[in-house]
Amino acid sequence: MSSAVSAANLRLLTDYETRILPLAGGYGRYNRAAVAFSWFPAFAVTLNLFSDVFYTLIPDAYHCKPDPTLLPPALLPSNLSRQDYLSLTIPWVNGSGLSHCQLFKYPANATDLSGRSPRETVSCTRGWEYSCEVGLHSNFVTEWNLVCSDYWKIPLQHICFMSGWILGYILLGSICDWLGRRRGFLLSVGLSGLLGVAVCLSSSAVMFLLLRLAQGVTLAGVFISAYISRLELCDPPHRLMVAMVGGFFAVSAELLLPGVAILCSDWPVLQAVVTVPLLLLLPYWCCASVFPESPRWLLATEQIPQAKSSLQEFAARNGVCQQDELYPEETLLSEIDSVYSEDCQPRFYSVLELRRTRVIWKNCLILSFTLFIGTGIQYCFTRNLHHHSSNFYFTYFLRVITGALACIFICLSVNHFGRRGMLLLSAIITGLSSLLLLALTQYLRGGLVLVLSVVGLLFSQALAMLSAFFASEVMPTVVRGGCLGLVLAAGCVGMAASSLMELQNNGGYFLHHVVFASFAVLSVLCIMLLPESKRKPLPDSLKEGESQRRPPLFLSRPDRDHLPLLCTRPPKSEYNPDNYSRLVSATRKMLTKDNLPYRIAAPAASPLLFDSNTQENETQREVLS
């Protein structure tokens, strides 16, 4: 009996988009409103993510503060200009101007300051003077003088921040599978807002590092819970556009960030400003209808009472229940009651369940690999942009524009050509651009290098976006948070790889480029093993996730995903047991109600015994007739 119930449960979950979702209003107005509210967290998270670029931006020019004690006491200059005074106290480095980290020290008995007398160089003794022409006037670097011997703390800060995101994706992604999408979101929003305020009050570089690491954990939870929730609230035709609109919200946050940084001027002010959107998400806690729990997740984890109430609320808010219909909620609830029993216990899963899977684990590993490549190889292309122009805003806005173009490219192509095909194309173009830059940079002109770098940056961002979206579609609902968290964590590892290069003063840049270009070529073969999720319902159970199979590269028919050697189609039967069971269930519930909207009139039965008057009346009628 239990095996029959589990098979029925699986059949109901498999047909969620065709049986349950339409009865709850489909992608109705309430679903669209909830999805729209899930886009705002993407804007808030992106502001906090890319503000790190301005916090760690090294000033355009800086040098040691002159120290009069290093000059001879008898020959302190009094009538020298500012430039002459700096030239006497700070060494000049050809190609870069005044030295960043050294000062001249003259002997105490020196009588000539023209430069012909012996002098030595020492490290800065009184700090540094900064010339900030881009972004903030004071940031993480200028606040604690993280230059020269302390330069290594700048990439370390970015590595710590990305490590927080990695932990957040893994931990809070799993919490979304245990506690639900709404609870995981509210927990992450509350903690991220508090930590954002705490970062503003940082009093040392170590405190700033630790708080940014903790905030990265919570920001990752906000992103992944909102991303999963918006996909589970819509039907297959709208999934891609819903995800890409969230990408456009992120792009708009990146475009606004430089202007916000210029207006704020100081890093604590900027941190307070980018924390405000997170605090504005706190009302989601009070209003459950703004960010509702995913009914798909409730049904997949067999939380039947909660799933019923959630689906009824969706149906009511979508306007499905009309007054002229006869008990319209009975059809929706009978779908669930015909399969699940009232004493059904909830079942929760974790990413550790992947140990017993083969297809799900393979898909998760491949998409983690492609996302790792897509984020890690972007450093190779942006470094070529730095060589073409040293202007910070040129590189920044060119990267943002290519991200917007990548979103547009995915919107226009993926629904038509499929997820796997466009992921394969993005990997091929990314790998070719990287290999051409490796092999022909010294033979190409600057314009061609710029074009190859922009093309590689465009398709590497498309590769990263599509990998995350593809992973959310092929992972089962019961472990979607944990699996997508593993994939996104791999992408953060790729982002942290660029900081590892900066930690070594770009000493291993060529090896970094070679490794990621080789990985991009290897990913082309791995992508061939993925299934296709276009126009298909989201898998809900582990068994559904395991049943996904890769289609052939070239399909003879667009509506078939596999071509068996012998294909015998069973004759279609007019009898549908599912429809019959729904009819029986709805009829049984309707007849058991006391307040029926109509009364069934029973036919009057003829009396068994007739009296004499009745017989005479009948005789007269027969004679007259």
XYZ file of C-alpha atoms in Angstrom:
625
model
C 0.000 0.000 0.000
C 2.846 2.404 0.872
C 4.515 1.810 -2.489
C 1.255 2.623 -4.265
C 0.910 5.852 -2.280
C 4.493 6.858 -2.999
C 3.954 6.200 -6.696
C 0.828 8.360 -6.604
C 2.739 11.090 -4.782
C 5.401 11.011 -7.455
C 2.800 11.209 -10.227
C 1.149 14.215 -8.565
C 4.465 16.016 -8.143
C 5.429 15.235 -11.708
C 2.250 16.900 -12.928
C 2.499 19.907 -10.604
C 2.579 22.387 -13.503
C -0.310 20.698 -15.326
C -2.579 19.667 -12.434
C -1.914 21.736 -9.306
C -0.588 25.065 -10.571
C -3.459 25.756 -13.040
C -6.030 25.074 -10.319
C -4.255 27.607 -8.081
C -4.420 30.278 -10.766
C -1.264 29.447 -12.731
C 1.096 32.360 -13.187
C -1.641 34.734 -12.089
C -1.540 38.234 -10.717
C -0.587 37.147 -7.199
C 2.298 35.039 -8.501
C 3.480 37.951 -10.630
C 3.323 40.325 -7.659
C 5.289 37.923 -5.435
C 7.899 37.472 -8.184
C 8.199 41.252 -8.577
C 8.892 41.645 -4.856
C 11.599 38.972 -5.144
C 13.514 41.139 -7.651
C 14.286 43.904 -5.137
C 16.598 41.677 -3.037
C 18.764 41.225 -6.147
C 19.213 45.004 -6.301
C 20.083 45.250 -2.592
C 22.510 42.326 -2.647
C 24.351 43.608 -5.738
C 24.892 47.023 -4.132
C 26.598 45.368 -1.166
C 28.567 42.926 -3.317
C 30.159 45.432 -5.690
C 30.672 48.136 -3.081
C 33.710 46.040 -2.202
C 35.307 47.322 -5.422
C 35.267 50.879 -4.061
C 36.289 49.877 -0.542
C 39.513 48.275 -1.810
C 40.302 50.672 -4.670
C 43.914 51.861 -4.437
C 44.214 55.637 -4.939
C 45.534 56.924 -8.264
C 48.623 58.491 -6.681
C 50.097 58.322 -3.210
C 53.460 58.901 -1.567
C 55.043 59.149 1.856
C 54.464 62.221 3.933
C 57.721 64.227 4.084
C 59.587 63.898 7.397
C 61.634 66.972 8.339
C 63.611 64.940 10.882
C 65.318 63.109 8.019
C 66.823 66.379 6.736
C 69.869 68.091 8.272
C 68.716 70.449 11.076
C 70.870 73.300 9.814
C 69.583 73.158 6.264
C 65.854 72.881 6.620
C 64.358 74.474 3.488
C 62.232 77.507 4.141
C 61.749 79.131 0.770
C 61.270 76.039 -1.412
C 58.150 75.327 -3.382
C 56.011 72.268 -2.619
C 57.303 70.361 -5.649
C 60.969 71.116 -4.879
C 60.496 70.087 -1.281
C 58.970 66.734 -2.362
C 61.801 66.106 -4.827
C 64.339 66.590 -1.997
C 62.597 64.222 0.412
C 61.054 61.530 -1.838
C 62.916 59.490 -4.476
C 61.755 59.727 -8.081
C 60.942 56.450 -9.847
C 61.048 56.507 -13.624
C 57.689 55.628 -15.119
C 55.669 55.985 -11.916
C 56.636 59.377 -10.440
C 57.322 59.820 -6.763
C 58.141 56.692 -4.828
C 55.203 55.154 -2.990
C 57.087 53.646 -0.088
C 60.436 55.397 0.458
C 61.965 58.649 1.758
C 65.450 60.177 1.566
C 67.463 60.303 4.747
C 70.398 62.722 4.808
C 73.393 62.591 7.137
C 73.191 64.952 10.119
C 76.295 66.871 8.987
C 75.268 67.222 5.347
C 75.780 70.678 3.856
C 74.456 70.097 0.342
C 70.883 69.082 -0.516
C 71.341 69.131 -4.292
C 71.595 65.375 -4.459
C 75.359 65.078 -4.823
C 75.864 64.399 -1.132
C 75.472 60.840 0.117
C 71.969 59.886 1.257
C 70.030 56.718 1.900
C 66.409 55.617 1.485
C 64.174 54.511 4.312
C 60.556 53.427 4.635
C 57.777 55.903 5.298
C 57.816 57.213 8.860
C 54.759 59.499 9.061
C 52.189 57.822 6.886
C 51.046 58.578 3.354
C 49.365 61.286 1.355
C 46.692 60.096 -1.091
C 45.271 61.613 -4.234
C 41.800 60.068 -4.751
C 40.331 61.101 -8.091
C 38.011 58.096 -8.521
C 35.292 56.844 -6.231
C 35.597 57.459 -2.512
C 37.923 59.968 -0.864
C 38.536 57.557 1.997
C 38.169 53.800 1.926
C 39.527 50.606 3.429
C 42.985 51.344 1.977
C 43.389 54.973 3.061
C 41.727 54.476 6.455
C 44.362 52.007 7.655
C 47.219 52.736 5.176
C 47.138 49.343 3.469
C 49.933 50.076 0.999
C 53.561 49.064 0.601
C 54.289 46.339 3.197
C 50.583 46.049 4.137
C 49.327 45.789 0.567
C 48.628 42.075 0.992
C 45.681 42.884 3.276
C 43.693 44.303 0.325
C 43.340 41.026 -1.653
C 43.014 39.211 1.671
C 39.934 41.293 2.432
C 38.347 40.270 -0.889
C 39.243 36.619 -0.279
C 37.610 36.785 3.166
C 34.513 38.405 1.677
C 34.233 35.691 -0.996
C 34.834 33.011 1.643
C 31.798 34.367 3.461
C 29.725 34.036 0.300
C 30.945 30.453 -0.157
C 29.917 29.510 3.388
C 26.609 31.345 3.017
C 25.660 29.581 -0.199
C 26.384 26.169 1.286
C 24.880 26.661 4.758
C 21.923 28.936 4.054
C 21.142 27.113 0.817
C 20.679 23.947 2.877
C 18.618 25.884 5.434
C 16.249 26.839 2.602
C 15.641 23.110 2.115
C 15.106 22.456 5.835
C 13.190 25.514 7.015
C 11.727 26.783 3.747
C 12.428 29.588 1.301
C 10.620 32.255 3.326
C 12.270 31.486 6.662
C 15.707 31.289 5.072
C 15.115 34.630 3.374
C 13.903 36.410 6.505
C 16.768 35.033 8.594
C 19.327 36.200 6.025
C 17.755 39.649 5.592
C 17.637 40.328 9.315
C 21.251 39.303 9.940
C 22.610 41.049 6.841
C 20.986 44.341 7.865
C 22.458 44.160 11.367
C 25.915 43.254 10.084
C 25.752 46.037 7.501
C 25.234 48.564 10.272
C 28.059 46.975 12.299
C 30.486 47.310 9.357
C 29.943 51.090 9.432
C 31.302 51.120 12.992
C 34.489 49.158 12.251
C 37.436 50.531 14.215
C 40.247 48.418 12.767
C 41.180 46.523 9.619
C 40.785 43.146 11.365
C 37.303 44.041 12.590
C 36.357 45.194 9.083
C 37.590 41.874 7.617
C 35.618 39.745 10.073
C 32.410 41.725 9.743
C 32.579 41.683 5.950
C 33.095 37.906 6.052
C 30.008 37.493 8.244
C 27.981 39.834 6.063
C 28.990 37.841 2.976
C 27.452 34.742 4.582
C 24.084 36.437 5.081
C 24.056 38.210 1.701
C 24.479 34.850 -0.005
C 21.425 33.582 1.873
C 19.334 36.558 0.724
C 20.308 35.984 -2.903
C 19.792 32.220 -3.084
C 16.463 32.162 -1.213
C 14.984 34.912 -3.411
C 16.368 33.288 -6.589
C 14.827 29.892 -5.827
C 11.502 31.301 -4.666
C 10.855 33.328 -7.793
C 11.515 30.332 -10.051
C 9.209 28.031 -8.083
C 6.318 30.486 -8.286
C 6.118 30.613 -12.086
C 5.359 28.181 -14.885
C 7.916 26.879 -17.438
C 7.299 29.525 -20.162
C 8.072 32.405 -17.771
C 11.020 30.956 -15.827
C 13.766 32.390 -18.047
C 12.366 35.922 -18.215
C 11.739 35.976 -14.465
C 15.364 35.037 -13.788
C 16.782 37.495 -16.331
C 14.722 40.430 -15.026
C 16.401 39.770 -11.695
C 19.706 40.019 -13.569
C 18.695 43.407 -14.959
C 17.955 44.600 -11.418
C 21.496 43.599 -10.487
C 22.917 45.429 -13.520
C 21.002 48.586 -12.588
C 22.531 48.452 -9.099
C 26.021 48.224 -10.627
C 25.315 51.204 -12.868
C 24.146 53.361 -9.951
C 26.949 52.410 -7.591
C 29.725 54.746 -8.945
C 27.463 57.783 -8.649
C 26.442 56.776 -5.137
C 30.128 56.371 -4.183
C 30.976 59.865 -5.477
C 28.101 61.395 -3.525
C 28.993 59.562 -0.326
C 32.737 60.375 -0.484
C 33.587 58.357 2.672
C 33.352 54.590 3.072
C 31.198 54.552 6.268
C 28.618 56.717 4.517
C 28.596 54.426 1.465
C 28.240 51.374 3.701
C 25.256 52.977 5.436
C 23.632 53.844 2.102
C 23.989 50.347 0.627
C 22.633 48.858 3.872
C 19.399 50.865 3.603
C 17.924 48.625 0.810
C 18.532 45.596 3.042
C 16.714 47.275 5.916
C 13.825 48.109 3.572
C 13.364 44.355 3.068
C 12.545 43.846 6.761
C 8.789 44.583 6.202
C 8.726 41.291 4.273
C 8.803 39.739 7.752
C 5.467 41.275 8.726
C 3.629 40.792 5.436
C 3.644 37.126 4.497
C 1.806 37.759 1.226
C 4.715 39.815 -0.149
C 7.155 36.914 0.047
C 5.059 33.743 0.493
C 6.360 30.279 1.125
C 6.749 28.159 -1.983
C 3.759 25.762 -2.221
C 5.854 23.541 -4.475
C 8.393 23.040 -1.687
C 5.620 22.416 0.860
C 4.088 19.754 -1.352
C 7.449 18.168 -2.225
C 8.343 17.833 1.459
C 4.840 16.469 2.203
C 3.727 19.278 4.507
C 0.146 18.735 3.428
C -1.854 21.086 5.729
C 0.497 23.983 4.983
C 0.450 23.171 1.271
C -3.359 23.158 1.223
C -3.671 26.532 2.915
C -0.949 28.026 0.715
C -2.556 26.781 -2.494
C -5.979 28.010 -1.377
C -4.514 31.448 -0.707
C -2.875 31.507 -4.126
C -6.132 30.457 -5.771
C -8.136 33.127 -3.920
C -5.638 35.925 -4.633
C -5.374 34.902 -8.273
C -9.138 35.243 -8.634
C -9.812 31.582 -9.413
C -12.744 31.293 -6.994
C -15.717 32.924 -8.738
C -19.162 33.226 -7.196
C -20.932 31.378 -9.970
C -18.775 28.262 -9.567
C -19.809 25.323 -7.410
C -17.182 24.748 -4.706
C -14.153 25.481 -6.927
C -11.683 24.734 -4.110
C -12.908 21.139 -3.962
C -11.175 20.292 -7.236
C -7.850 21.693 -6.007
C -7.972 19.959 -2.639
C -9.232 16.687 -4.081
C -6.077 16.499 -6.174
C -4.056 16.398 -2.962
C -6.508 14.396 -0.801
C -6.728 11.650 -3.426
C -2.990 11.015 -3.006
C -1.868 12.137 0.459
C -3.294 10.925 3.761
C -4.037 13.262 6.643
C -1.351 11.691 8.888
C 1.411 12.121 6.313
C 4.669 13.184 8.015
C 6.965 15.832 6.470
C 10.218 14.635 4.935
C 13.251 16.903 4.567
C 16.422 16.266 2.606
C 19.964 17.627 2.561
C 22.773 17.741 0.027
C 24.210 14.622 1.677
C 21.505 12.725 -0.206
C 23.589 13.284 -3.347
C 25.862 10.455 -2.234
C 23.181 8.001 -3.323
C 22.520 9.673 -6.673
C 24.342 9.555 -9.962
C 22.621 11.900 -12.423
C 21.957 14.717 -9.941
C 25.530 14.617 -8.650
C 26.883 14.625 -12.209
C 24.756 17.625 -13.211
C 25.750 19.500 -10.052
C 29.447 18.842 -10.657
C 29.364 19.898 -14.322
C 27.449 23.121 -13.683
C 29.726 23.960 -10.745
C 32.675 23.524 -13.097
C 31.212 25.775 -15.798
C 30.254 28.490 -13.296
C 33.755 28.321 -11.792
C 35.222 28.875 -15.258
C 32.781 31.661 -16.134
C 33.640 33.718 -13.041
C 37.344 32.880 -12.829
C 38.268 33.603 -16.439
C 36.768 37.100 -16.330
C 39.909 38.299 -14.539
C 41.968 37.398 -17.618
C 39.820 39.562 -19.877
C 39.504 42.541 -17.506
C 43.288 42.621 -17.069
C 43.648 43.146 -20.824
C 41.170 46.009 -20.523
C 43.407 47.569 -17.862
C 46.311 47.394 -20.309
C 44.237 49.157 -22.973
C 43.133 51.959 -20.639
C 44.133 52.709 -17.046
C 40.891 54.617 -16.434
C 38.917 52.869 -13.698
C 35.507 53.884 -15.058
C 36.320 52.559 -18.532
C 36.884 49.043 -17.228
C 34.042 49.196 -14.721
C 31.305 50.360 -17.085
C 32.516 48.135 -19.926
C 32.156 45.126 -17.620
C 28.673 46.241 -16.549
C 27.565 46.843 -20.150
C 28.776 43.407 -21.228
C 26.794 41.946 -18.305
C 23.625 43.661 -19.572
C 24.326 42.402 -23.095
C 24.805 38.889 -21.711
C 21.342 39.084 -20.102
C 19.834 40.228 -23.402
C 21.636 37.460 -25.292
C 20.249 34.829 -22.922
C 16.714 36.241 -23.154
C 16.734 36.158 -26.966
C 18.379 32.790 -27.542
C 17.927 30.333 -24.695
C 14.158 29.800 -25.015
C 14.560 29.213 -28.731
C 17.722 27.117 -28.946
C 17.683 25.475 -25.511
C 19.694 25.761 -22.335
C 22.325 23.185 -23.190
C 22.981 24.515 -26.683
C 23.520 28.111 -25.545
C 25.665 26.997 -22.612
C 27.786 25.045 -25.066
C 28.083 28.034 -27.412
C 29.082 30.351 -24.554
C 31.777 27.933 -23.407
C 33.155 27.560 -26.950
C 33.386 31.309 -27.605
C 34.869 31.945 -24.150
C 37.529 29.296 -24.698
C 38.378 30.484 -28.222
C 38.720 34.108 -27.113
C 41.005 33.101 -24.276
C 43.184 30.883 -26.473
C 43.525 33.576 -29.155
C 44.581 36.120 -26.551
C 47.148 33.702 -25.167
C 48.636 32.828 -28.540
C 48.381 36.041 -30.547
C 48.504 38.956 -28.105
C 52.021 39.971 -29.144
C 51.053 39.869 -32.835
C 47.679 41.638 -32.610
C 47.036 45.348 -32.502
C 45.464 46.988 -29.502
C 42.042 47.225 -31.114
C 41.856 43.490 -31.835
C 42.980 42.653 -28.320
C 40.236 44.923 -26.994
C 37.601 43.255 -29.202
C 38.638 39.731 -28.155
C 38.651 40.776 -24.503
C 35.161 42.290 -24.739
C 33.783 39.223 -26.573
C 35.379 36.886 -24.044
C 34.038 38.955 -21.151
C 30.535 38.988 -22.664
C 30.287 35.236 -23.163
C 32.032 34.381 -19.891
C 29.342 36.350 -18.062
C 26.666 34.595 -20.133
C 28.297 31.278 -19.215
C 28.138 32.146 -15.513
C 24.523 33.404 -15.580
C 23.260 30.468 -17.606
C 25.073 27.930 -15.417
C 23.316 29.246 -12.305
C 19.923 29.322 -14.051
C 20.419 25.853 -15.564
C 21.340 24.448 -12.144
C 18.161 25.812 -10.575
C 16.087 24.055 -13.250
C 17.666 20.577 -13.157
C 18.067 20.241 -9.373
C 15.118 18.668 -7.484
C 12.961 20.868 -5.267
C 13.734 18.893 -2.105
C 17.481 19.697 -2.416
C 17.396 22.685 -4.772
C 18.738 25.122 -2.159
C 21.696 22.966 -1.165
C 22.608 21.930 -4.719
C 22.325 25.445 -6.125
C 24.375 26.632 -3.145
C 27.185 24.249 -4.102
C 27.111 25.512 -7.692
C 27.146 29.185 -6.685
C 29.898 28.522 -4.141
C 32.065 27.197 -6.966
C 31.465 30.477 -8.802
C 32.698 32.413 -5.755
C 35.855 30.303 -5.740
C 36.477 31.499 -9.308
C 35.957 35.122 -8.210
C 38.404 34.666 -5.326
C 41.046 33.260 -7.712
C 41.687 36.760 -9.099
C 42.526 37.999 -5.606
C 45.004 35.160 -5.210
C 46.809 36.495 -8.281
C 46.882 39.990 -6.809
C 48.184 38.552 -3.541
C 51.244 37.427 -5.522
C 51.499 40.727 -7.449
C 50.143 38.968 -10.582
C 53.194 36.720 -10.621
C 51.170 33.721 -11.789
C 48.900 35.532 -14.252
C 50.076 33.603 -17.316
C 49.588 30.250 -15.585
C 46.168 31.424 -14.362
C 45.171 32.287 -17.926
C 46.450 28.976 -19.324
C 44.631 26.917 -16.688
C 41.267 28.632 -17.176
C 41.553 28.544 -20.977
C 42.190 24.782 -20.764
C 39.246 24.375 -18.403
C 37.005 26.266 -20.836
C 37.909 23.823 -23.616
C 37.353 20.857 -21.299
C 33.937 22.177 -20.249
C 32.723 21.845 -23.850
C 32.904 18.056 -23.501
C 31.276 18.102 -20.054
C 28.279 20.181 -21.161
C 27.375 17.445 -23.658
C 26.439 15.222 -20.695
C 23.769 17.611 -19.348
C 20.001 17.157 -19.897
C 17.770 19.738 -21.536
C 15.270 21.574 -19.323
C 13.548 23.791 -21.891
C 9.723 23.701 -21.601
C 9.981 20.984 -18.932
C 8.579 21.078 -15.397
C 10.950 21.481 -12.490
C 11.894 18.150 -10.887
C 10.614 17.860 -7.331
C 11.809 14.524 -5.966
C 15.191 12.808 -6.096
C 13.676 10.148 -8.348
C 12.610 12.799 -10.852
C 16.072 14.323 -10.769
C 17.621 10.925 -11.427
C 15.266 10.301 -14.356
C 16.682 13.213 -16.364
C 18.681 11.972 -19.326
C 20.780 13.845 -21.814
C 19.209 14.159 -25.277
C 21.266 13.595 -28.424
C 23.029 16.644 -29.818
C 20.875 16.701 -32.962
C 17.242 15.700 -32.512
C 15.320 14.252 -35.429
C 12.125 15.528 -33.879
C 11.914 18.586 -31.609
C 9.368 17.040 -29.257
C 11.439 13.961 -28.396
C 14.383 13.861 -26.024
C 15.533 10.275 -26.688
C 15.468 7.889 -29.619
C 15.158 4.253 -28.513
C 15.952 1.518 -31.048
C 12.464 0.042 -30.837
C 9.695 2.512 -30.164
C 6.241 1.005 -29.770
C 3.587 3.400 -28.686
C 0.731 1.929 -26.681
C -2.728 2.751 -28.003
C -4.313 5.712 -26.304
C -7.144 4.816 -23.989
C -10.155 7.004 -23.534
C -10.367 5.959 -19.864
C -8.300 8.214 -17.623
C -8.106 6.917 -14.033
C -6.861 10.249 -12.740
C -9.883 12.130 -14.062
C -12.203 9.423 -12.758
C -10.657 9.512 -9.254
C -10.967 13.294 -9.157
C -14.614 13.093 -10.210
C -15.400 10.491 -7.559
C -13.607 12.458 -4.841
C -15.312 15.739 -5.715
C -18.741 14.069 -5.950
C -18.317 12.306 -2.620
C -17.396 15.548 -0.851
C -20.201 17.474 -2.495
C -22.855 14.933 -1.500
C -21.678 14.853 2.114
C -22.341 18.583 2.549
C -25.525 19.675 4.334
C -25.847 23.088 2.714
C -26.276 22.110 -0.921
C -27.241 25.002 -3.215
C -30.162 23.049 -4.618
C -32.589 20.344 -3.458
C -32.990 17.100 -5.359
C -36.703 16.438 -5.809
C -37.509 12.737 -5.451
C -40.184 11.378 -7.837
C -43.532 10.749 -6.179
C -44.173 7.022 -5.814
C -47.642 5.648 -6.516
C -49.387 4.415 -3.363
C -49.588 0.707 -2.855
C -53.264 0.793 -1.686
C -55.960 2.886 -3.358
C -59.106 3.972 -1.624
C -62.568 3.908 -3.282
C -62.530 7.592 -4.219
C -59.255 7.213 -5.957
C -60.522 4.220 -7.938
C -63.659 6.090 -9.033
C -61.632 9.075 -10.185
C -59.360 6.809 -12.213
C -62.414 5.087 -13.803
C -63.939 8.406 -14.807
C -60.675 9.512 -16.445
C -60.550 6.300 -18.458
C -64.186 6.710 -19.676
C -63.662 10.333 -20.670
C -60.521 9.450 -22.516
